[in-house]
């Protein structure tokens, strides 16, 4: 049986990390299932390669294929400057309604970390990807738009806003919040995770962040009553597989440092999610190996979390680990957890042998630097 995966090579280091990483993914599937399963890779054009070949950074054929796709994976894409849109990544997320940004954070033995017990971190962040202050509704101080909005807030709503302020709007809906929390709860249940924590700043922003919390608990009660319980219900002796709890975002940052074992799946709003994903990645030793996926209801679009790294592109220095681990997430998602487990074991093995790309070598004492291609080969051999 073959599983179709659309892929976009990406710009900068994209071609190198694909060349090093794709054989590892294919080999893991081959090793786990013999010839019974395989990945069928179908290339789609986007970014600079697409522009060179078609004159468009995001050709219609690519978007049409992605609209009907279930699985896709991309390398990093350069944000073209002054080409009429903000970013290809943002365009893809918006047009495909990739509303959940999901990032697992786990520790790999041997990588230096700023905390004492990085191995206690095993979390997965579900970040809402379409709403919140990221909606792009903001006006610079002193502009006619800002003045108009401030006048409305003052005159019609009696709000106290300084006339000289820059202003932004933070829209959040029940639909947007609930579908994110629903995905997080579903994931926790399907993967045997013990808890989902709603992280929010609802004590201050009651009708946005606070509403996120309320909507989150609502989804749990309305749709997962059989399998999810609150902390209070758990204390009262309840026994259901998943606990839903909530923490104020600032406390959450303290708690993941001090009591990491208490947290597993984290469901959170767009801005909080941006911060906590990177903070947790740093807690286990940096962003070099962090994988990710953006999901709609139909499409899971996997990608490494780094950018195009233009200063090292074409030099065989890039670390393909983030792409390979994104591929492992894809394999898990596509029902091939045995192949994903082989990859995780290989990453552990190669890191413990201390033969790594230059970025990781800086974080591993006594490490020998290898190139992108060789790192991929070592991982392939370590499966
Ligand atoms: P970046 O992630 O490309 O680079 C930041 C630093 O990390 C650089 O020092 C780079 O050399 C290093 N680095 C990144 N990936 C690496 C890897 N795999 N191995 C070794 N070192 C690595 O971020 P930056 O410089 O802010 O962005 C460069 C371009 O990438 C921009 O055009 C940006 O818009 C784009 N970008 C695209 C993303 C995506 O497609 N999802 C995400 C982030 C940035």
Tab-separated table of C-alpha atoms and ligand atoms in Angstrom:
chain	number	residue	atom	x	y	z
A	1	UNK	CA	0.000	0.000	0.000
A	2	UNK	CA	1.418	3.380	-0.902
A	3	UNK	CA	0.579	6.661	0.819
A	4	UNK	CA	0.590	9.773	-1.324
A	5	UNK	CA	2.504	12.715	0.119
A	6	UNK	CA	2.659	16.029	-1.733
A	7	UNK	CA	5.880	17.858	-1.087
A	8	UNK	CA	7.345	21.293	-1.672
A	9	UNK	CA	11.106	21.419	-1.721
A	10	UNK	CA	11.410	24.966	-0.413
A	11	UNK	CA	14.049	27.662	-0.756
A	12	UNK	CA	17.541	28.173	0.687
A	13	UNK	CA	18.558	24.996	2.524
A	14	UNK	CA	15.273	23.326	1.467
A	15	UNK	CA	16.743	21.188	-1.364
A	16	UNK	CA	19.649	20.015	0.834
A	17	UNK	CA	17.558	19.006	3.824
A	18	UNK	CA	15.146	17.162	1.524
A	19	UNK	CA	17.980	15.365	-0.244
A	20	UNK	CA	19.355	14.246	3.130
A	21	UNK	CA	15.998	13.613	4.786
A	22	UNK	CA	13.724	11.940	2.284
A	23	UNK	CA	15.819	8.773	1.943
A	24	UNK	CA	15.670	8.408	5.751
A	25	UNK	CA	11.868	8.520	5.694
A	26	UNK	CA	11.645	6.011	2.845
A	27	UNK	CA	14.148	3.722	4.526
A	28	UNK	CA	12.257	3.839	7.833
A	29	UNK	CA	9.037	2.789	6.082
A	30	UNK	CA	10.852	0.039	4.198
A	31	UNK	CA	12.492	-1.241	7.368
A	32	UNK	CA	9.274	-1.154	9.401
A	33	UNK	CA	6.937	-2.762	6.858
A	34	UNK	CA	9.095	-4.535	4.273
A	35	UNK	CA	7.465	-3.758	0.945
A	36	UNK	CA	3.952	-3.634	2.455
A	37	UNK	CA	3.925	0.154	2.814
A	38	UNK	CA	5.613	2.943	0.888
A	39	UNK	CA	5.449	6.693	0.466
A	40	UNK	CA	4.522	8.064	-2.944
A	41	UNK	CA	6.098	11.499	-3.176
A	42	UNK	CA	4.451	13.996	-5.540
A	43	UNK	CA	6.267	17.295	-5.966
A	44	UNK	CA	4.398	20.601	-5.976
A	45	UNK	CA	6.047	23.859	-6.880
A	46	UNK	CA	6.157	26.866	-4.579
A	47	UNK	CA	8.622	29.606	-3.752
A	48	UNK	CA	11.647	30.485	-5.836
A	49	UNK	CA	11.700	27.218	-7.791
A	50	UNK	CA	8.065	27.794	-8.787
A	51	UNK	CA	8.840	31.364	-9.767
A	52	UNK	CA	11.731	30.247	-11.961
A	53	UNK	CA	9.660	27.566	-13.671
A	54	UNK	CA	6.215	29.180	-13.879
A	55	UNK	CA	6.560	32.889	-13.124
A	56	UNK	CA	4.426	32.504	-9.998
A	57	UNK	CA	5.543	31.861	-6.401
A	58	UNK	CA	2.407	29.897	-5.677
A	59	UNK	CA	0.991	28.400	-8.899
A	60	UNK	CA	-2.706	27.503	-9.110
A	61	UNK	CA	-1.835	23.836	-9.719
A	62	UNK	CA	-0.107	23.741	-6.328
A	63	UNK	CA	-3.065	25.264	-4.511
A	64	UNK	CA	-5.549	23.034	-6.320
A	65	UNK	CA	-3.615	19.903	-5.406
A	66	UNK	CA	-3.271	20.993	-1.778
A	67	UNK	CA	-6.996	21.741	-1.507
A	68	UNK	CA	-7.741	18.103	-2.220
A	69	UNK	CA	-4.781	16.632	-0.315
A	70	UNK	CA	-4.687	14.799	3.015
A	71	UNK	CA	-0.919	14.747	3.529
A	72	UNK	CA	1.720	17.252	2.487
A	73	UNK	CA	5.128	18.367	3.628
A	74	UNK	CA	7.147	21.450	2.811
A	75	UNK	CA	10.607	22.861	3.208
A	76	UNK	CA	11.058	26.475	4.297
A	77	UNK	CA	9.954	29.222	1.941
A	78	UNK	CA	11.534	32.644	1.593
A	79	UNK	CA	9.202	35.523	2.216
A	80	UNK	CA	9.472	37.539	-1.015
A	81	UNK	CA	9.940	41.211	-0.285
A	82	UNK	CA	7.592	43.636	-2.010
A	83	UNK	CA	5.866	41.078	-4.189
A	84	UNK	CA	2.338	41.951	-3.144
A	85	UNK	CA	1.743	39.466	-0.345
A	86	UNK	CA	2.959	39.208	3.198
A	87	UNK	CA	4.335	35.689	3.136
A	88	UNK	CA	3.814	32.460	1.245
A	89	UNK	CA	3.486	30.643	4.535
A	90	UNK	CA	0.758	32.974	5.749
A	91	UNK	CA	-1.008	32.695	2.390
A	92	UNK	CA	-0.913	28.900	2.555
A	93	UNK	CA	-2.227	28.886	6.124
A	94	UNK	CA	-5.041	31.284	5.336
A	95	UNK	CA	-6.173	29.859	2.013
A	96	UNK	CA	-6.028	26.260	3.240
A	97	UNK	CA	-7.508	27.192	6.652
A	98	UNK	CA	-4.668	25.452	8.496
A	99	UNK	CA	-6.067	26.445	11.862
A	100	UNK	CA	-3.986	24.317	14.209
A	101	UNK	CA	-0.223	24.655	14.493
A	102	UNK	CA	1.041	21.597	16.332
A	103	UNK	CA	4.534	21.241	17.755
A	104	UNK	CA	5.745	18.315	19.831
A	105	UNK	CA	8.620	19.070	22.182
A	106	UNK	CA	10.760	16.257	23.452
A	107	UNK	CA	14.311	15.917	24.637
A	108	UNK	CA	17.096	14.084	22.837
A	109	UNK	CA	19.695	12.641	25.192
A	110	UNK	CA	23.063	14.380	25.050
A	111	UNK	CA	21.912	17.804	23.830
A	112	UNK	CA	22.841	20.552	26.288
A	113	UNK	CA	19.860	22.221	27.853
A	114	UNK	CA	19.525	25.155	30.250
A	115	UNK	CA	17.432	23.100	32.695
A	116	UNK	CA	18.352	20.260	35.044
A	117	UNK	CA	15.876	17.641	33.863
A	118	UNK	CA	15.085	18.303	30.204
A	119	UNK	CA	14.095	14.648	29.859
A	120	UNK	CA	10.941	15.439	31.842
A	121	UNK	CA	9.657	17.554	28.948
A	122	UNK	CA	7.299	15.629	26.691
A	123	UNK	CA	4.695	18.102	25.544
A	124	UNK	CA	2.806	18.922	22.422
A	125	UNK	CA	1.545	22.429	21.782
A	126	UNK	CA	-1.683	22.998	19.837
A	127	UNK	CA	-1.618	26.648	18.853
A	128	UNK	CA	-4.621	28.370	17.258
A	129	UNK	CA	-3.360	29.654	13.934
A	130	UNK	CA	-5.970	31.990	12.436
A	131	UNK	CA	-7.290	34.425	15.050
A	132	UNK	CA	-6.105	36.622	17.917
A	133	UNK	CA	-3.811	39.625	17.449
A	134	UNK	CA	-2.350	37.805	14.429
A	135	UNK	CA	-5.440	38.685	12.406
A	136	UNK	CA	-3.446	41.682	11.165
A	137	UNK	CA	-6.005	44.304	12.193
A	138	UNK	CA	-3.873	47.096	13.560
A	139	UNK	CA	-3.308	50.749	12.863
A	140	UNK	CA	-0.250	52.883	13.468
A	141	UNK	CA	-0.378	55.739	15.970
A	142	UNK	CA	-1.520	59.002	14.472
A	143	UNK	CA	-3.012	57.557	11.263
A	144	UNK	CA	-6.539	58.490	10.195
A	145	UNK	CA	-7.571	54.843	10.730
A	146	UNK	CA	-6.268	54.778	14.282
A	147	UNK	CA	-7.902	58.124	15.044
A	148	UNK	CA	-11.217	56.939	13.626
A	149	UNK	CA	-11.170	53.726	15.626
A	150	UNK	CA	-10.165	55.536	18.805
A	151	UNK	CA	-12.941	58.095	18.302
A	152	UNK	CA	-15.439	55.242	17.942
A	153	UNK	CA	-14.149	53.505	21.056
A	154	UNK	CA	-14.304	56.715	23.074
A	155	UNK	CA	-17.522	58.207	21.749
A	156	UNK	CA	-19.659	55.139	21.173
A	157	UNK	CA	-18.338	52.710	23.748
A	158	UNK	CA	-17.015	55.025	26.437
A	159	UNK	CA	-13.580	53.383	26.377
A	160	UNK	CA	-10.583	55.299	27.692
A	161	UNK	CA	-8.017	55.251	24.910
A	162	UNK	CA	-5.273	57.808	24.416
A	163	UNK	CA	-5.803	59.633	21.126
A	164	UNK	CA	-2.136	59.167	20.307
A	165	UNK	CA	-2.257	55.368	20.610
A	166	UNK	CA	-1.513	52.781	17.977
A	167	UNK	CA	-4.333	50.235	18.135
A	168	UNK	CA	-4.838	46.570	17.339
A	169	UNK	CA	-7.837	44.269	17.431
A	170	UNK	CA	-7.898	40.775	18.941
A	171	UNK	CA	-10.794	38.840	17.400
A	172	UNK	CA	-11.505	35.371	18.791
A	173	UNK	CA	-14.511	33.179	18.096
A	174	UNK	CA	-16.169	30.160	19.657
A	175	UNK	CA	-15.764	28.344	16.337
A	176	UNK	CA	-12.031	29.079	16.109
A	177	UNK	CA	-11.334	28.215	19.738
A	178	UNK	CA	-13.500	25.118	19.864
A	179	UNK	CA	-12.104	23.479	16.759
A	180	UNK	CA	-8.574	23.907	18.127
A	181	UNK	CA	-9.425	22.471	21.541
A	182	UNK	CA	-11.418	19.675	19.875
A	183	UNK	CA	-8.321	18.688	17.883
A	184	UNK	CA	-6.161	18.733	21.013
A	185	UNK	CA	-8.635	16.571	22.967
A	186	UNK	CA	-9.003	14.136	20.077
A	187	UNK	CA	-5.219	13.879	19.835
A	188	UNK	CA	-4.847	13.271	23.575
A	189	UNK	CA	-7.420	10.482	23.449
A	190	UNK	CA	-6.009	8.854	20.325
A	191	UNK	CA	-2.445	8.943	21.645
A	192	UNK	CA	-3.039	8.006	25.265
A	193	UNK	CA	-1.972	11.404	26.617
A	194	UNK	CA	-3.069	12.093	30.198
A	195	UNK	CA	-4.108	15.746	30.003
A	196	UNK	CA	-4.967	18.783	27.921
A	197	UNK	CA	-4.120	22.141	29.478
A	198	UNK	CA	-5.841	25.283	28.197
A	199	UNK	CA	-3.313	28.098	28.528
A	200	UNK	CA	-4.821	31.584	28.422
A	201	UNK	CA	-4.683	35.069	29.867
A	202	UNK	CA	-8.363	35.141	30.746
A	203	UNK	CA	-7.893	36.921	34.047
A	204	UNK	CA	-7.072	40.087	32.101
A	205	UNK	CA	-8.672	39.607	28.655
A	206	UNK	CA	-11.954	38.115	29.751
A	207	UNK	CA	-13.866	38.176	26.500
A	208	UNK	CA	-11.123	36.792	24.285
A	209	UNK	CA	-8.670	34.698	26.322
A	210	UNK	CA	-11.252	34.042	29.028
A	211	UNK	CA	-13.766	33.049	26.402
A	212	UNK	CA	-11.181	30.652	24.914
A	213	UNK	CA	-11.013	28.924	28.290
A	214	UNK	CA	-14.799	28.749	28.616
A	215	UNK	CA	-15.260	27.477	25.064
A	216	UNK	CA	-12.555	24.882	25.654
A	217	UNK	CA	-14.344	23.455	28.689
A	218	UNK	CA	-17.602	23.590	26.726
A	219	UNK	CA	-16.231	21.386	23.942
A	220	UNK	CA	-14.949	18.930	26.523
A	221	UNK	CA	-18.341	18.749	28.275
A	222	UNK	CA	-20.455	18.704	25.114
A	223	UNK	CA	-18.446	16.349	22.934
A	224	UNK	CA	-16.122	14.319	25.175
A	225	UNK	CA	-18.199	13.750	28.304
A	226	UNK	CA	-17.469	10.007	28.273
A	227	UNK	CA	-13.711	10.327	28.078
A	228	UNK	CA	-12.612	13.707	29.485
A	229	UNK	CA	-12.962	15.104	33.010
A	230	UNK	CA	-11.969	18.317	34.761
A	231	UNK	CA	-9.382	18.478	37.550
A	232	UNK	CA	-12.206	18.855	40.085
A	233	UNK	CA	-13.919	15.766	38.745
A	234	UNK	CA	-10.622	13.886	38.954
A	235	UNK	CA	-10.139	15.020	42.583
A	236	UNK	CA	-13.657	13.806	43.369
A	237	UNK	CA	-12.571	10.323	42.319
A	238	UNK	CA	-13.587	10.379	38.652
A	239	UNK	CA	-11.757	8.128	36.257
A	240	UNK	CA	-11.709	9.007	32.593
A	241	UNK	CA	-8.674	8.803	30.345
A	242	UNK	CA	-7.983	12.531	29.846
A	243	UNK	CA	-8.026	15.437	32.302
A	244	UNK	CA	-8.779	18.926	30.981
A	245	UNK	CA	-7.333	21.756	33.047
A	246	UNK	CA	-6.411	25.381	32.528
A	247	UNK	CA	-3.588	27.652	33.565
A	248	UNK	CA	-3.058	31.381	33.227
A	249	UNK	CA	-0.343	31.891	30.604
A	250	UNK	CA	2.235	33.476	32.936
A	251	UNK	CA	1.858	30.671	35.484
A	252	UNK	CA	2.107	28.227	32.619
A	253	UNK	CA	5.599	29.488	31.764
A	254	UNK	CA	6.664	28.884	35.389
A	255	UNK	CA	4.968	25.519	35.603
A	256	UNK	CA	6.499	24.012	32.470
A	257	UNK	CA	9.908	24.862	33.926
A	258	UNK	CA	9.219	23.720	37.487
A	259	UNK	CA	6.771	20.840	37.034
A	260	UNK	CA	7.143	19.688	33.415
A	261	UNK	CA	5.801	16.222	34.165
A	262	UNK	CA	2.391	17.709	34.973
A	263	UNK	CA	1.902	18.868	31.393
A	264	UNK	CA	1.320	16.926	28.229
A	265	UNK	CA	-0.946	18.410	25.537
A	266	UNK	CA	-1.219	22.206	25.677
A	267	UNK	CA	-4.047	23.949	23.786
A	268	UNK	CA	-3.627	27.665	23.492
A	269	UNK	CA	-4.314	30.878	21.634
A	270	UNK	CA	-2.201	32.200	18.797
A	271	UNK	CA	0.117	34.623	20.628
A	272	UNK	CA	0.550	32.483	23.758
A	273	UNK	CA	1.250	29.522	21.510
A	274	UNK	CA	3.936	31.371	19.611
A	275	UNK	CA	5.783	32.139	22.842
A	276	UNK	CA	5.376	28.819	24.613
A	277	UNK	CA	6.394	26.728	21.567
A	278	UNK	CA	9.748	28.473	21.325
A	279	UNK	CA	10.279	28.576	25.091
A	280	UNK	CA	9.707	24.835	25.359
A	281	UNK	CA	11.982	24.160	22.390
A	282	UNK	CA	14.708	26.139	24.163
A	283	UNK	CA	14.049	24.167	27.361
A	284	UNK	CA	15.090	20.948	25.591
A	285	UNK	CA	18.085	22.485	23.854
A	286	UNK	CA	16.962	24.747	21.078
A	287	UNK	CA	15.056	24.821	17.864
A	288	UNK	CA	17.451	22.753	15.756
A	289	UNK	CA	15.408	19.565	15.905
A	290	UNK	CA	11.879	20.933	16.371
A	291	UNK	CA	9.282	19.536	13.956
A	292	UNK	CA	5.814	20.877	13.259
A	293	UNK	CA	2.565	20.523	11.395
A	294	UNK	CA	-0.199	22.903	10.397
A	295	UNK	CA	-3.594	21.272	10.081
A	296	UNK	CA	-7.045	21.972	8.728
A	297	UNK	CA	-9.857	19.452	9.043
A	298	UNK	CA	-8.752	17.776	5.806
A	299	UNK	CA	-5.053	18.458	5.370
A	300	UNK	CA	-2.021	17.824	7.581
A	301	UNK	CA	0.829	19.946	6.242
A	302	UNK	CA	4.135	19.071	7.908
A	303	UNK	CA	7.162	21.353	7.971
A	304	UNK	CA	10.431	21.935	9.789
A	305	UNK	CA	10.162	24.937	12.093
A	306	UNK	CA	13.266	26.707	10.806
A	307	UNK	CA	13.528	29.096	7.861
A	308	UNK	CA	15.607	29.031	4.692
A	309	UNK	CA	18.921	29.801	6.484
A	310	UNK	CA	20.248	31.724	3.447
A	311	UNK	CA	23.736	32.249	4.871
A	312	UNK	CA	24.494	28.504	4.944
A	313	UNK	CA	22.436	27.429	1.910
A	314	UNK	CA	24.285	25.286	-0.625
A	315	UNK	CA	27.181	24.571	1.756
A	316	UNK	CA	26.146	21.148	3.082
A	317	UNK	CA	25.968	22.571	6.616
A	318	UNK	CA	22.233	22.515	7.312
A	319	UNK	CA	20.726	20.210	9.890
A	320	UNK	CA	18.055	18.034	8.251
A	321	UNK	CA	16.807	16.863	11.678
A	322	UNK	CA	13.783	19.114	11.890
A	323	UNK	CA	12.583	17.978	8.450
A	324	UNK	CA	13.209	14.324	9.295
A	325	UNK	CA	11.350	14.599	12.595
A	326	UNK	CA	8.493	16.390	10.816
A	327	UNK	CA	8.469	13.376	8.525
A	328	UNK	CA	8.297	11.105	11.574
A	329	UNK	CA	5.226	13.055	12.709
A	330	UNK	CA	3.739	12.514	9.263
A	331	UNK	CA	4.377	8.782	9.519
A	332	UNK	CA	2.672	8.647	12.907
A	333	UNK	CA	-0.258	10.636	11.571
A	334	UNK	CA	-0.518	8.377	8.526
A	335	UNK	CA	-0.728	5.242	10.671
A	336	UNK	CA	2.924	4.216	10.489
A	337	UNK	CA	4.045	4.676	14.116
A	338	UNK	CA	6.597	1.853	13.875
A	339	UNK	CA	8.488	3.739	11.152
A	340	UNK	CA	8.327	6.945	13.216
A	341	UNK	CA	9.704	5.113	16.252
A	342	UNK	CA	12.652	3.851	14.176
A	343	UNK	CA	13.455	7.453	13.250
A	344	UNK	CA	13.299	8.678	16.841
A	345	UNK	CA	15.584	5.854	17.927
A	346	UNK	CA	18.016	6.670	15.100
A	347	UNK	CA	18.130	10.361	16.089
A	348	UNK	CA	18.876	9.345	19.685
A	349	UNK	CA	21.566	6.956	18.536
A	350	UNK	CA	23.346	9.374	16.198
A	351	UNK	CA	23.245	12.181	18.747
A	352	UNK	CA	24.693	9.901	21.389
A	353	UNK	CA	27.526	9.081	18.942
A	354	UNK	CA	28.137	12.844	18.803
A	355	UNK	CA	28.439	13.062	15.029
A	356	UNK	CA	26.167	15.963	14.180
A	357	UNK	CA	25.739	19.065	12.027
A	358	UNK	CA	27.494	22.247	13.053
A	359	UNK	CA	24.483	23.833	14.771
A	360	UNK	CA	24.023	20.829	17.080
A	361	UNK	CA	27.772	20.423	17.611
A	362	UNK	CA	27.680	23.736	19.444
A	363	UNK	CA	25.332	22.121	21.953
A	364	UNK	CA	26.976	18.742	22.396
A	365	UNK	CA	30.277	18.491	24.223
A	366	UNK	CA	33.024	16.748	22.268
A	367	UNK	CA	30.942	16.506	19.094
A	368	UNK	CA	32.394	15.935	15.623
A	369	UNK	CA	30.875	18.070	12.872
A	370	UNK	CA	29.433	16.292	9.851
A	371	UNK	CA	27.686	17.761	6.805
A	372	UNK	CA	23.982	17.716	6.034
A	373	UNK	CA	24.293	14.764	3.664
A	374	UNK	CA	26.429	12.703	6.026
A	375	UNK	CA	24.113	13.389	8.958
A	376	UNK	CA	21.246	12.044	6.854
A	377	UNK	CA	23.314	8.989	5.935
A	378	UNK	CA	24.176	8.336	9.591
A	379	UNK	CA	20.500	8.531	10.494
A	380	UNK	CA	19.615	6.181	7.654
A	381	UNK	CA	22.278	3.730	8.802
A	382	UNK	CA	21.077	4.035	12.403
A	383	UNK	CA	17.506	2.962	11.662
B	1	LIG	P1	16.126	30.822	9.804
B	1	LIG	O1	15.445	29.751	10.599
B	1	LIG	O2	16.271	30.591	8.351
B	1	LIG	O3	17.594	31.064	10.412
B	1	LIG	C1	17.857	31.412	11.768
B	1	LIG	C2	19.254	30.889	12.173
B	1	LIG	O4	19.221	29.472	12.310
B	1	LIG	C3	20.329	31.159	11.128
B	1	LIG	O5	21.538	31.369	11.808
B	1	LIG	C4	20.391	29.868	10.325
B	1	LIG	O6	21.641	29.659	9.704
B	1	LIG	C5	20.102	28.840	11.400
B	1	LIG	N1	19.405	27.670	10.861
B	1	LIG	C6	18.111	27.599	10.476
B	1	LIG	N2	17.793	26.372	10.050
B	1	LIG	C7	18.906	25.631	10.192
B	1	LIG	C8	19.215	24.265	9.930
B	1	LIG	N3	18.292	23.411	9.448
B	1	LIG	N4	20.468	23.843	10.187
B	1	LIG	C9	21.402	24.659	10.677
B	1	LIG	N5	21.168	25.963	10.965
B	1	LIG	C10	19.932	26.437	10.714
B	1	LIG	O7	15.330	32.176	10.110
B	1	LIG	P2	15.462	33.618	9.431
B	1	LIG	O8	16.883	33.920	9.145
B	1	LIG	O9	14.687	34.502	10.293
B	1	LIG	O10	14.673	33.532	8.060
B	1	LIG	C11	15.261	33.320	6.780
B	1	LIG	C12	14.142	33.189	5.753
B	1	LIG	O11	13.338	32.046	6.054
B	1	LIG	C13	13.191	34.383	5.661
B	1	LIG	O12	12.862	34.614	4.318
B	1	LIG	C14	11.976	33.901	6.416
B	1	LIG	O13	10.812	34.535	5.981
B	1	LIG	C15	11.960	32.447	6.061
B	1	LIG	N6	11.267	31.602	7.047
B	1	LIG	C16	10.441	30.631	6.557
B	1	LIG	C17	9.792	29.794	7.399
B	1	LIG	C18	8.928	28.737	6.821
B	1	LIG	O14	8.915	28.525	5.625
B	1	LIG	N7	8.150	28.047	7.626
B	1	LIG	C19	9.938	29.888	8.871
B	1	LIG	C20	10.872	30.914	9.281
B	1	LIG	C21	11.490	31.749	8.389
